[in-house]
């Protein structure tokens, strides 16, 4: 396993499916924090994940606190438009966790406030009031982490 990708209460099945597909092709684990805005058996999730979905390594967690309790010694990075540090300014290591918020509202304030030093962002034009798609953002940051690790186990 290379990196852990965490989706905090994801709402859009297509994004989760696409991120799951990325997980299979990069040897990453997908962590889903409940509640989910859809059922994992929905066609939309499987359609986005194509025939890769059966191979996704998934862990479901009842809450953010449960995830942190299960991995107390791990390093977590919180991907948010409100991060002060660019995603390229981090030295990733194998097993790190990349946490992404809900499509409609991002990460809750309390999570960002508790983890200010490990909040990261993908730069975007200053004039926008919008943000990149969740699946695209997850791919950008995951591939930077994997690049730093030398693309382990990848060809």
CSV table of C-alpha atoms in Angstrom, one decimal:
chain,number,residue,atom,x,y,z
A,1,UNK,CA,0.0,0.0,0.0
A,2,UNK,CA,1.3,3.4,-1.0
A,3,UNK,CA,-0.9,6.2,0.2
A,4,UNK,CA,-4.3,6.3,2.0
A,5,UNK,CA,-7.0,8.4,0.4
A,6,UNK,CA,-9.8,9.5,2.8
A,7,UNK,CA,-13.1,10.9,1.7
A,8,UNK,CA,-15.0,12.6,4.5
A,9,UNK,CA,-18.7,12.0,4.0
A,10,UNK,CA,-18.6,11.9,0.2
A,11,UNK,CA,-21.8,12.9,-1.6
A,12,UNK,CA,-21.3,12.2,-5.3
A,13,UNK,CA,-20.9,8.5,-6.3
A,14,UNK,CA,-19.1,9.3,-9.5
A,15,UNK,CA,-16.3,11.0,-7.7
A,16,UNK,CA,-15.9,8.1,-5.2
A,17,UNK,CA,-15.9,5.6,-8.1
A,18,UNK,CA,-13.3,7.5,-10.0
A,19,UNK,CA,-11.1,7.9,-6.9
A,20,UNK,CA,-11.5,4.1,-6.2
A,21,UNK,CA,-10.2,3.4,-9.7
A,22,UNK,CA,-7.2,5.6,-9.0
A,23,UNK,CA,-6.6,3.6,-5.8
A,24,UNK,CA,-6.5,0.3,-7.7
A,25,UNK,CA,-4.0,1.6,-10.2
A,26,UNK,CA,-1.7,3.2,-7.6
A,27,UNK,CA,-1.9,0.6,-4.8
A,28,UNK,CA,-3.6,3.1,-2.5
A,29,UNK,CA,-6.3,2.4,0.1
A,30,UNK,CA,-9.6,4.2,0.0
A,31,UNK,CA,-11.1,5.2,3.4
A,32,UNK,CA,-14.7,6.4,3.5
A,33,UNK,CA,-16.0,8.3,6.5
A,34,UNK,CA,-19.8,7.9,7.1
A,35,UNK,CA,-22.4,8.9,6.4
A,36,UNK,CA,-22.1,8.5,2.7
A,37,UNK,CA,-24.4,10.4,0.4
A,38,UNK,CA,-25.1,7.2,-1.6
A,39,UNK,CA,-25.0,3.4,-1.3
A,40,UNK,CA,-21.7,1.7,-2.3
A,41,UNK,CA,-23.8,-0.7,-4.4
A,42,UNK,CA,-25.2,2.0,-6.6
A,43,UNK,CA,-24.7,1.7,-10.3
A,44,UNK,CA,-23.1,5.2,-10.5
A,45,UNK,CA,-20.3,4.2,-8.2
A,46,UNK,CA,-19.6,1.0,-10.0
A,47,UNK,CA,-19.9,2.7,-13.4
A,48,UNK,CA,-17.3,5.4,-12.5
A,49,UNK,CA,-15.0,2.7,-11.1
A,50,UNK,CA,-15.7,0.4,-14.1
A,51,UNK,CA,-14.5,-3.2,-13.6
A,52,UNK,CA,-11.9,-1.9,-11.1
A,53,UNK,CA,-14.4,-1.5,-8.3
A,54,UNK,CA,-14.2,-5.1,-7.2
A,55,UNK,CA,-10.4,-4.6,-6.6
A,56,UNK,CA,-10.6,-1.4,-4.5
A,57,UNK,CA,-9.2,-1.7,-1.0
A,58,UNK,CA,-11.8,0.1,1.0
A,59,UNK,CA,-12.1,0.8,4.7
A,60,UNK,CA,-15.3,2.3,6.0
A,61,UNK,CA,-15.2,4.4,9.2
A,62,UNK,CA,-18.2,5.4,11.3
A,63,UNK,CA,-16.6,8.8,12.0
A,64,UNK,CA,-13.5,10.9,11.6
A,65,UNK,CA,-12.6,10.2,15.2
A,66,UNK,CA,-12.8,6.5,14.6
A,67,UNK,CA,-10.3,6.8,11.7
A,68,UNK,CA,-7.9,8.8,13.8
A,69,UNK,CA,-8.2,6.3,16.7
A,70,UNK,CA,-7.4,3.4,14.4
A,71,UNK,CA,-4.3,5.1,13.0
A,72,UNK,CA,-2.9,7.3,15.9
A,73,UNK,CA,0.7,7.3,14.8
A,74,UNK,CA,0.0,8.1,11.1
A,75,UNK,CA,0.6,11.4,9.3
A,76,UNK,CA,-2.6,13.1,8.0
A,77,UNK,CA,-2.8,15.9,5.4
A,78,UNK,CA,-6.0,17.8,5.0
A,79,UNK,CA,-6.8,18.9,1.5
A,80,UNK,CA,-8.7,22.1,1.5
A,81,UNK,CA,-9.0,25.4,-0.5
A,82,UNK,CA,-8.3,27.1,2.9
A,83,UNK,CA,-4.9,25.5,3.3
A,84,UNK,CA,-1.9,27.8,3.6
A,85,UNK,CA,0.6,25.4,2.2
A,86,UNK,CA,0.7,24.1,-1.4
A,87,UNK,CA,0.5,20.3,-1.8
A,88,UNK,CA,4.0,20.4,-3.4
A,89,UNK,CA,5.5,21.8,-0.2
A,90,UNK,CA,5.0,18.6,1.7
A,91,UNK,CA,7.5,15.7,2.0
A,92,UNK,CA,5.2,12.7,1.7
A,93,UNK,CA,6.0,9.2,3.0
A,94,UNK,CA,4.5,5.8,2.4
A,95,UNK,CA,1.3,5.3,4.4
A,96,UNK,CA,0.4,8.9,4.7
A,97,UNK,CA,-3.3,9.9,4.7
A,98,UNK,CA,-4.7,12.5,2.3
A,99,UNK,CA,-8.1,13.6,3.7
A,100,UNK,CA,-10.6,15.3,1.4
A,101,UNK,CA,-13.9,16.9,2.4
A,102,UNK,CA,-17.4,16.8,1.1
A,103,UNK,CA,-18.1,18.0,-2.4
A,104,UNK,CA,-20.6,20.7,-1.3
A,105,UNK,CA,-18.8,22.0,1.9
A,106,UNK,CA,-15.3,20.7,2.2
A,107,UNK,CA,-13.9,19.7,5.6
A,108,UNK,CA,-15.6,20.8,8.7
A,109,UNK,CA,-14.1,23.8,10.5
A,110,UNK,CA,-13.2,21.8,13.6
A,111,UNK,CA,-11.0,19.4,11.5
A,112,UNK,CA,-9.2,22.3,9.7
A,113,UNK,CA,-8.7,24.2,13.0
A,114,UNK,CA,-7.2,21.2,14.8
A,115,UNK,CA,-4.8,20.5,11.9
A,116,UNK,CA,-3.8,23.9,10.6
A,117,UNK,CA,-0.2,22.9,10.1
A,118,UNK,CA,-1.1,19.9,7.8
A,119,UNK,CA,-3.7,21.6,5.7
A,120,UNK,CA,-2.7,21.7,2.1
A,121,UNK,CA,-4.2,23.1,-1.1
A,122,UNK,CA,-4.0,22.9,-4.9
A,123,UNK,CA,-3.4,26.5,-6.2
A,124,UNK,CA,-6.1,28.0,-8.3
A,125,UNK,CA,-6.7,31.4,-9.8
A,126,UNK,CA,-7.3,34.1,-7.2
A,127,UNK,CA,-10.5,35.3,-8.9
A,128,UNK,CA,-12.4,32.0,-8.6
A,129,UNK,CA,-15.1,31.3,-6.1
A,130,UNK,CA,-15.2,27.7,-7.1
A,131,UNK,CA,-12.8,24.8,-6.7
A,132,UNK,CA,-11.5,21.8,-8.7
A,133,UNK,CA,-13.5,18.6,-8.9
A,134,UNK,CA,-12.9,16.3,-5.9
A,135,UNK,CA,-11.6,13.4,-8.0
A,136,UNK,CA,-9.3,15.6,-10.0
A,137,UNK,CA,-7.9,17.2,-6.8
A,138,UNK,CA,-7.4,13.7,-5.3
A,139,UNK,CA,-5.5,12.6,-8.3
A,140,UNK,CA,-3.3,15.6,-8.5
A,141,UNK,CA,-2.2,15.3,-4.8
A,142,UNK,CA,-1.9,11.5,-4.9
A,143,UNK,CA,0.3,11.6,-7.9
A,144,UNK,CA,2.6,14.2,-6.3
A,145,UNK,CA,3.0,12.0,-3.2
A,146,UNK,CA,3.7,9.0,-5.4
A,147,UNK,CA,6.2,11.0,-7.5
A,148,UNK,CA,8.1,11.9,-4.4
A,149,UNK,CA,8.1,8.2,-3.3
A,150,UNK,CA,9.5,7.2,-6.7
A,151,UNK,CA,6.2,5.7,-8.0
A,152,UNK,CA,6.6,2.5,-5.9
A,153,UNK,CA,5.5,-0.7,-7.6
A,154,UNK,CA,4.4,1.3,-10.6
A,155,UNK,CA,5.5,1.0,-14.2
